[in-house]
Structures are given as C-alpha cells and as structure tokens.
Amino acid sequence: SLVELRRTVQDLDPGDTPGRGARRLLTRLPGANRLRDHVAKYASAQGTLNRIVGSLRSGQDELRRDNAALHTERTRLWESMGRLQEYAVLTEALDGVVARRIADTEHADPVQADALRADVLFPVRQKHQDLLTQLAVCAQGYLAMDVVRRNNDELIKGVDRAATTTLSALRIAVTLASALENQRRVTEQVRVLRSTTEELIRGNAEMLA
C-alpha cells in the first residue's frame, strides 16, 4: 500500500505539471487549463487515496496487534529464561556435588563410582547442557522478537507520516496550484480589460484629433 500511495502521490504531484511557479503560470500557460484539470484529477483520485490510507491504517492495526502478541510472548520467554537459568545453576551445582562424591569413592569403591558416573553424573550433565541449549534458543527468540517489534514501531510511524504529512503536503500543493490558476485567470482577464481600455482611450483620442 505504501508503494501504491507513493505512485498515486507522484501522479498527482502538481510539481510534475508544466508551468510550476507563479511566474511560469503567468507566462507559459495563457488560456490553458492544465492545473484546473489537475485539481479535478486530484478530486477524482481522492477516493483512491482514501482507500489506500484505509488499507494502511488496517495494516497499522495489524502491526499493533502483532506487537501486543510479541510483548506477551517476550514476557513469557523472559519468565522461562529466568526458570531455565535457575535450573541451570541447580544442575551445575549438582554436577559439582556428584563429581566430588565420585572422587571420594573412586579408590574405595570403583564400582559405585562408575555407577554414580553413569547413572547420576552423565544425566545431570546432559540435563545441564539441554537447559543451556533451551536458554540460548529462548534468548535468541527474545532478541529476534525485539527486533521485529522495533521494526513494527517504525512501520507504524511510517504509516502515520504517509497518512498525515504526505497527504497534507499534497493537499497544500494542489490548493496552491488551484489558487495560482485562479490568479493566472484573473490576471489574464485584467490584462485583456486593460488592453481594451487602452484601445478605447486611443480610439477616443483619434476621434478628438
């Protein structure tokens, strides 16, 4: 929709109309109606602009809903990361306890030490590694969601700029173009009237001569 809006605005931009500026209006468009036609074109395109802006606003609402969902999910991930961090610390501490127990029984009872190593230490370390992996995945997702959220915020602002500043500037440009066209028309009428008056005065002078 932003691309469509840009194309529509460029198509309606009075700056692309020949005779831009008061001087060029007065000198290069005598008797022409190009700007008047352009204003009519803008009026007929207003429905298209409204449709585009409505579509942009709808997309903006979707982005806001996405951000709300992202906020909820990031909150959940943050809580999950907190629990995972606690579990990781716990399994790391348990790893140390089991490792010391194995070291203490290694010489006195090698069989028990091997059993502790296989049945307790290995699962504890595997669980610790799994927790670290889950923690990394959650952290990556948390950061990625933050990037998406910030991009959505920028897009929301971009829609506001497109729907307000851009269209306002276009309306002002078209209004000025219309005013300049009216100015040109009145100036032309004054010029014709002055010319007619001068001819009448000249004719009167010739009759009195």
PDB file of C-alpha atoms in Angstrom:
ATOM      1  CA  SER A   1       0.000   0.000   0.000  1.00  0.00           C
ATOM      2  CA  LEU A   2       2.878   2.380   0.708  1.00  0.00           C
ATOM      3  CA  VAL A   3       4.191   1.782  -2.812  1.00  0.00           C
ATOM      4  CA  GLU A   4       0.729   2.356  -4.259  1.00  0.00           C
ATOM      5  CA  LEU A   5       0.361   5.545  -2.224  1.00  0.00           C
ATOM      6  CA  ARG A   6       3.730   6.785  -3.433  1.00  0.00           C
ATOM      7  CA  ARG A   7       2.802   6.169  -7.066  1.00  0.00           C
ATOM      8  CA  THR A   8      -0.557   7.885  -6.639  1.00  0.00           C
ATOM      9  CA  VAL A   9       1.002  10.893  -4.907  1.00  0.00           C
ATOM     10  CA  GLN A  10       3.673  11.187  -7.597  1.00  0.00           C
ATOM     11  CA  ASP A  11       0.973  11.035 -10.255  1.00  0.00           C
ATOM     12  CA  LEU A  12      -0.967  13.809  -8.514  1.00  0.00           C
ATOM     13  CA  ASP A  13       2.047  15.957  -7.607  1.00  0.00           C
ATOM     14  CA  PRO A  14       1.496  19.440  -9.076  1.00  0.00           C
ATOM     15  CA  GLY A  15       5.279  19.704  -9.322  1.00  0.00           C
ATOM     16  CA  ASP A  16       5.061  17.426 -12.355  1.00  0.00           C
ATOM     17  CA  THR A  17       2.576  19.767 -14.025  1.00  0.00           C
ATOM     18  CA  PRO A  18       4.102  22.087 -16.642  1.00  0.00           C
ATOM     19  CA  GLY A  19       4.150  25.725 -15.564  1.00  0.00           C
ATOM     20  CA  ARG A  20       5.097  25.244 -11.914  1.00  0.00           C
ATOM     21  CA  GLY A  21       5.531  28.537 -10.061  1.00  0.00           C
ATOM     22  CA  ALA A  22       3.719  31.857 -10.283  1.00  0.00           C
ATOM     23  CA  ARG A  23       5.967  33.329 -12.972  1.00  0.00           C
ATOM     24  CA  ARG A  24       5.734  30.297 -15.213  1.00  0.00           C
ATOM     25  CA  LEU A  25       1.998  30.112 -14.624  1.00  0.00           C
ATOM     26  CA  LEU A  26       1.604  33.654 -15.831  1.00  0.00           C
ATOM     27  CA  THR A  27       3.980  33.402 -18.772  1.00  0.00           C
ATOM     28  CA  ARG A  28       3.705  29.869 -20.061  1.00  0.00           C
ATOM     29  CA  LEU A  29       0.061  28.919 -19.527  1.00  0.00           C
ATOM     30  CA  PRO A  30      -2.032  31.706 -21.053  1.00  0.00           C
ATOM     31  CA  GLY A  31      -5.535  30.396 -21.524  1.00  0.00           C
ATOM     32  CA  ALA A  32      -4.548  26.829 -20.506  1.00  0.00           C
ATOM     33  CA  ASN A  33      -6.471  24.736 -18.018  1.00  0.00           C
ATOM     34  CA  ARG A  34      -3.821  22.186 -17.091  1.00  0.00           C
ATOM     35  CA  LEU A  35      -3.770  22.994 -13.394  1.00  0.00           C
ATOM     36  CA  ARG A  36      -7.540  23.186 -13.284  1.00  0.00           C
ATOM     37  CA  ASP A  37      -7.635  19.742 -14.875  1.00  0.00           C
ATOM     38  CA  HIS A  38      -5.051  18.607 -12.359  1.00  0.00           C
ATOM     39  CA  VAL A  39      -7.224  19.770  -9.455  1.00  0.00           C
ATOM     40  CA  ALA A  40     -10.151  17.859 -10.944  1.00  0.00           C
ATOM     41  CA  LYS A  41      -7.883  14.840 -11.283  1.00  0.00           C
ATOM     42  CA  TYR A  42      -6.953  15.134  -7.612  1.00  0.00           C
ATOM     43  CA  ALA A  43     -10.618  15.316  -6.617  1.00  0.00           C
ATOM     44  CA  SER A  44     -11.417  12.203  -8.649  1.00  0.00           C
ATOM     45  CA  ALA A  45      -8.427  10.391  -7.128  1.00  0.00           C
ATOM     46  CA  GLN A  46      -9.458  11.253  -3.571  1.00  0.00           C
ATOM     47  CA  GLY A  47     -11.416   8.006  -3.328  1.00  0.00           C
ATOM     48  CA  THR A  48      -8.314   6.053  -4.315  1.00  0.00           C
ATOM     49  CA  LEU A  49      -6.228   7.917  -1.750  1.00  0.00           C
ATOM     50  CA  ASN A  50      -8.823   7.248   0.943  1.00  0.00           C
ATOM     51  CA  ARG A  51      -8.831   3.554   0.054  1.00  0.00           C
ATOM     52  CA  ILE A  52      -5.039   3.376   0.202  1.00  0.00           C
ATOM     53  CA  VAL A  53      -4.915   5.202   3.531  1.00  0.00           C
ATOM     54  CA  GLY A  54      -7.647   2.928   4.884  1.00  0.00           C
ATOM     55  CA  SER A  55      -5.604  -0.096   3.847  1.00  0.00           C
ATOM     56  CA  LEU A  56      -2.521   1.387   5.503  1.00  0.00           C
ATOM     57  CA  ARG A  57      -4.451   2.054   8.703  1.00  0.00           C
ATOM     58  CA  SER A  58      -5.703  -1.532   8.656  1.00  0.00           C
ATOM     59  CA  GLY A  59      -2.132  -2.764   8.268  1.00  0.00           C
ATOM     60  CA  GLN A  60      -1.102  -0.441  11.071  1.00  0.00           C
ATOM     61  CA  ASP A  61      -3.710  -2.017  13.354  1.00  0.00           C
ATOM     62  CA  GLU A  62      -2.383  -5.465  12.460  1.00  0.00           C
ATOM     63  CA  LEU A  63       1.137  -4.352  13.362  1.00  0.00           C
ATOM     64  CA  ARG A  64      -0.117  -3.092  16.716  1.00  0.00           C
ATOM     65  CA  ARG A  65      -1.825  -6.424  17.361  1.00  0.00           C
ATOM     66  CA  ASP A  66       1.377  -8.216  16.380  1.00  0.00           C
ATOM     67  CA  ASN A  67       3.331  -6.048  18.805  1.00  0.00           C
ATOM     68  CA  ALA A  68       0.871  -6.857  21.580  1.00  0.00           C
ATOM     69  CA  ALA A  69       1.292 -10.579  20.865  1.00  0.00           C
ATOM     70  CA  LEU A  70       5.073 -10.156  20.731  1.00  0.00           C
ATOM     71  CA  HIS A  71       5.015  -8.358  24.067  1.00  0.00           C
ATOM     72  CA  THR A  72       3.068 -11.231  25.632  1.00  0.00           C
ATOM     73  CA  GLU A  73       5.400 -13.824  24.136  1.00  0.00           C
ATOM     74  CA  ARG A  74       8.528 -11.916  25.167  1.00  0.00           C
ATOM     75  CA  THR A  75       7.197 -11.688  28.719  1.00  0.00           C
ATOM     76  CA  ARG A  76       6.629 -15.443  28.713  1.00  0.00           C
ATOM     77  CA  LEU A  77      10.101 -16.067  27.299  1.00  0.00           C
ATOM     78  CA  TRP A  78      11.672 -13.797  29.918  1.00  0.00           C
ATOM     79  CA  GLU A  79       9.984 -15.779  32.679  1.00  0.00           C
ATOM     80  CA  SER A  80      11.050 -19.047  31.036  1.00  0.00           C
ATOM     81  CA  MET A  81      14.641 -17.836  30.776  1.00  0.00           C
ATOM     82  CA  GLY A  82      14.585 -16.993  34.469  1.00  0.00           C
ATOM     83  CA  ARG A  83      13.436 -20.503  35.366  1.00  0.00           C
ATOM     84  CA  LEU A  84      15.906 -22.103  32.951  1.00  0.00           C
ATOM     85  CA  GLN A  85      18.714 -20.055  34.458  1.00  0.00           C
ATOM     86  CA  GLU A  86      17.754 -21.260  37.935  1.00  0.00           C
ATOM     87  CA  TYR A  87      17.623 -24.883  36.761  1.00  0.00           C
ATOM     88  CA  ALA A  88      20.979 -24.495  35.003  1.00  0.00           C
ATOM     89  CA  VAL A  89      22.564 -23.158  38.190  1.00  0.00           C
ATOM     90  CA  LEU A  90      20.994 -26.017  40.154  1.00  0.00           C
ATOM     91  CA  THR A  91      22.222 -28.733  37.766  1.00  0.00           C
ATOM     92  CA  GLU A  92      25.683 -27.155  37.703  1.00  0.00           C
ATOM     93  CA  ALA A  93      25.794 -27.260  41.497  1.00  0.00           C
ATOM     94  CA  LEU A  94      24.509 -30.850  41.460  1.00  0.00           C
ATOM     95  CA  ASP A  95      27.207 -31.722  38.935  1.00  0.00           C
ATOM     96  CA  GLY A  96      29.841 -30.451  41.351  1.00  0.00           C
ATOM     97  CA  VAL A  97      28.395 -32.400  44.272  1.00  0.00           C
ATOM     98  CA  VAL A  98      28.219 -35.652  42.289  1.00  0.00           C
ATOM     99  CA  ALA A  99      31.710 -35.143  40.866  1.00  0.00           C
ATOM    100  CA  ARG A 100      33.127 -34.703  44.362  1.00  0.00           C
ATOM    101  CA  ARG A 101      31.246 -37.774  45.583  1.00  0.00           C
ATOM    102  CA  ILE A 102      32.690 -39.819  42.726  1.00  0.00           C
ATOM    103  CA  ALA A 103      36.186 -38.557  43.510  1.00  0.00           C
ATOM    104  CA  ASP A 104      35.742 -39.510  47.172  1.00  0.00           C
ATOM    105  CA  THR A 105      34.595 -43.065  46.361  1.00  0.00           C
ATOM    106  CA  GLU A 106      36.852 -43.675  43.346  1.00  0.00           C
ATOM    107  CA  HIS A 107      39.545 -45.528  45.287  1.00  0.00           C
ATOM    108  CA  ALA A 108      37.404 -47.098  47.991  1.00  0.00           C
ATOM    109  CA  ASP A 109      34.605 -48.371  45.725  1.00  0.00           C
ATOM    110  CA  PRO A 110      35.334 -48.078  41.973  1.00  0.00           C
ATOM    111  CA  VAL A 111      32.128 -49.927  41.081  1.00  0.00           C
ATOM    112  CA  GLN A 112      29.975 -47.424  42.946  1.00  0.00           C
ATOM    113  CA  ALA A 113      31.973 -44.584  41.432  1.00  0.00           C
ATOM    114  CA  ASP A 114      31.313 -45.930  37.933  1.00  0.00           C
ATOM    115  CA  ALA A 115      27.635 -46.345  38.758  1.00  0.00           C
ATOM    116  CA  LEU A 116      27.416 -42.760  40.003  1.00  0.00           C
ATOM    117  CA  ARG A 117      29.238 -41.565  36.914  1.00  0.00           C
ATOM    118  CA  ALA A 118      26.914 -43.424  34.537  1.00  0.00           C
ATOM    119  CA  ASP A 119      23.603 -43.181  36.373  1.00  0.00           C
ATOM    120  CA  VAL A 120      23.860 -39.748  38.005  1.00  0.00           C
ATOM    121  CA  LEU A 121      26.661 -37.559  36.686  1.00  0.00           C
ATOM    122  CA  PHE A 122      26.055 -38.216  32.984  1.00  0.00           C
ATOM    123  CA  PRO A 123      22.276 -37.487  33.141  1.00  0.00           C
ATOM    124  CA  VAL A 124      22.929 -34.379  35.248  1.00  0.00           C
ATOM    125  CA  ARG A 125      25.450 -33.036  32.752  1.00  0.00           C
ATOM    126  CA  GLN A 126      23.189 -33.914  29.835  1.00  0.00           C
ATOM    127  CA  LYS A 127      20.315 -32.111  31.528  1.00  0.00           C
ATOM    128  CA  HIS A 128      22.556 -29.118  32.188  1.00  0.00           C
ATOM    129  CA  GLN A 129      23.528 -28.981  28.518  1.00  0.00           C
ATOM    130  CA  ASP A 130      19.884 -29.256  27.472  1.00  0.00           C
ATOM    131  CA  LEU A 131      18.993 -26.374  29.777  1.00  0.00           C
ATOM    132  CA  LEU A 132      21.765 -24.206  28.325  1.00  0.00           C
ATOM    133  CA  THR A 133      20.570 -25.015  24.802  1.00  0.00           C
ATOM    134  CA  GLN A 134      16.979 -24.118  25.682  1.00  0.00           C
ATOM    135  CA  LEU A 135      18.210 -20.938  27.335  1.00  0.00           C
ATOM    136  CA  ALA A 136      20.132 -19.966  24.188  1.00  0.00           C
ATOM    137  CA  VAL A 137      17.085 -20.648  21.997  1.00  0.00           C
ATOM    138  CA  CYS A 138      14.851 -18.547  24.251  1.00  0.00           C
ATOM    139  CA  ALA A 139      17.385 -15.710  24.342  1.00  0.00           C
ATOM    140  CA  GLN A 140      17.683 -15.764  20.552  1.00  0.00           C
ATOM    141  CA  GLY A 141      13.905 -15.708  20.172  1.00  0.00           C
ATOM    142  CA  TYR A 142      13.606 -12.902  22.724  1.00  0.00           C
ATOM    143  CA  LEU A 143      16.103 -10.727  20.835  1.00  0.00           C
ATOM    144  CA  ALA A 144      14.562 -11.550  17.446  1.00  0.00           C
ATOM    145  CA  MET A 145      11.110 -10.580  18.698  1.00  0.00           C
ATOM    146  CA  ASP A 146      12.510  -7.299  19.972  1.00  0.00           C
ATOM    147  CA  VAL A 147      13.934  -6.560  16.512  1.00  0.00           C
ATOM    148  CA  VAL A 148      10.556  -7.324  14.908  1.00  0.00           C
ATOM    149  CA  ARG A 149       8.781  -5.160  17.489  1.00  0.00           C
ATOM    150  CA  ARG A 150      11.073  -2.191  16.828  1.00  0.00           C
ATOM    151  CA  ASN A 151      10.662  -2.604  13.064  1.00  0.00           C
ATOM    152  CA  ASN A 152       6.891  -2.680  13.534  1.00  0.00           C
ATOM    153  CA  ASP A 153       7.103   0.524  15.575  1.00  0.00           C
ATOM    154  CA  GLU A 154       8.984   2.215  12.734  1.00  0.00           C
ATOM    155  CA  LEU A 155       6.433   0.979  10.192  1.00  0.00           C
ATOM    156  CA  ILE A 156       3.589   2.281  12.361  1.00  0.00           C
ATOM    157  CA  LYS A 157       5.286   5.684  12.452  1.00  0.00           C
ATOM    158  CA  GLY A 158       5.841   5.470   8.702  1.00  0.00           C
ATOM    159  CA  VAL A 159       2.130   4.907   8.131  1.00  0.00           C
ATOM    160  CA  ASP A 160       1.351   7.945  10.297  1.00  0.00           C
ATOM    161  CA  ARG A 161       3.760  10.040   8.251  1.00  0.00           C
ATOM    162  CA  ALA A 162       2.328   8.758   4.973  1.00  0.00           C
ATOM    163  CA  ALA A 163      -1.277   9.256   6.066  1.00  0.00           C
ATOM    164  CA  THR A 164      -0.740  12.730   7.531  1.00  0.00           C
ATOM    165  CA  THR A 165       2.363  14.587   6.383  1.00  0.00           C
ATOM    166  CA  THR A 166       2.495  13.276   2.814  1.00  0.00           C
ATOM    167  CA  LEU A 167      -1.203  13.712   2.096  1.00  0.00           C
ATOM    168  CA  SER A 168      -1.297  17.089   3.829  1.00  0.00           C
ATOM    169  CA  ALA A 169       1.617  18.266   1.707  1.00  0.00           C
ATOM    170  CA  LEU A 170      -0.170  17.002  -1.398  1.00  0.00           C
ATOM    171  CA  ARG A 171      -3.406  18.779  -0.474  1.00  0.00           C
ATOM    172  CA  ILE A 172      -1.490  22.008   0.164  1.00  0.00           C
ATOM    173  CA  ALA A 173       0.307  21.689  -3.168  1.00  0.00           C
ATOM    174  CA  VAL A 174      -2.955  21.129  -5.035  1.00  0.00           C
ATOM    175  CA  THR A 175      -4.633  24.018  -3.193  1.00  0.00           C
ATOM    176  CA  LEU A 176      -1.756  26.319  -4.122  1.00  0.00           C
ATOM    177  CA  ALA A 177      -1.905  25.114  -7.703  1.00  0.00           C
ATOM    178  CA  SER A 178      -5.616  25.902  -7.809  1.00  0.00           C
ATOM    179  CA  ALA A 179      -5.045  29.344  -6.281  1.00  0.00           C
ATOM    180  CA  LEU A 180      -2.290  30.107  -8.775  1.00  0.00           C
ATOM    181  CA  GLU A 181      -4.519  29.019 -11.644  1.00  0.00           C
ATOM    182  CA  ASN A 182      -7.245  31.374 -10.399  1.00  0.00           C
ATOM    183  CA  GLN A 183      -4.631  34.102 -10.075  1.00  0.00           C
ATOM    184  CA  ARG A 184      -3.472  33.482 -13.630  1.00  0.00           C
ATOM    185  CA  ARG A 185      -7.029  33.598 -14.939  1.00  0.00           C
ATOM    186  CA  VAL A 186      -7.834  36.866 -13.154  1.00  0.00           C
ATOM    187  CA  THR A 187      -4.520  38.373 -14.267  1.00  0.00           C
ATOM    188  CA  GLU A 188      -5.318  37.434 -17.845  1.00  0.00           C
ATOM    189  CA  GLN A 189      -8.765  38.998 -17.531  1.00  0.00           C
ATOM    190  CA  VAL A 190      -7.253  42.189 -16.096  1.00  0.00           C
ATOM    191  CA  ARG A 191      -4.719  42.273 -18.937  1.00  0.00           C
ATOM    192  CA  VAL A 192      -7.473  41.896 -21.537  1.00  0.00           C
ATOM    193  CA  LEU A 193      -9.576  44.569 -19.820  1.00  0.00           C
ATOM    194  CA  ARG A 194      -6.606  46.942 -19.645  1.00  0.00           C
ATOM    195  CA  SER A 195      -5.851  46.333 -23.297  1.00  0.00           C
ATOM    196  CA  THR A 196      -9.475  47.000 -24.210  1.00  0.00           C
ATOM    197  CA  THR A 197      -9.494  50.185 -22.119  1.00  0.00           C
ATOM    198  CA  GLU A 198      -6.310  51.419 -23.777  1.00  0.00           C
ATOM    199  CA  GLU A 199      -7.804  50.777 -27.207  1.00  0.00           C
ATOM    200  CA  LEU A 200     -10.944  52.711 -26.250  1.00  0.00           C
ATOM    201  CA  ILE A 201      -8.872  55.627 -24.975  1.00  0.00           C
ATOM    202  CA  ARG A 202      -6.767  55.557 -28.125  1.00  0.00           C
ATOM    203  CA  GLY A 203      -9.903  55.468 -30.264  1.00  0.00           C
ATOM    204  CA  ASN A 204     -11.424  58.397 -28.366  1.00  0.00           C
ATOM    205  CA  ALA A 205      -8.210  60.358 -28.793  1.00  0.00           C
ATOM    206  CA  GLU A 206      -8.197  59.692 -32.521  1.00  0.00           C
ATOM    207  CA  MET A 207     -11.806  60.866 -32.838  1.00  0.00           C
ATOM    208  CA  LEU A 208     -10.991  64.080 -30.982  1.00  0.00           C
ATOM    209  CA  ALA A 209      -7.889  64.760 -33.035  1.00  0.00           C
TER     210      ALA A 209
END
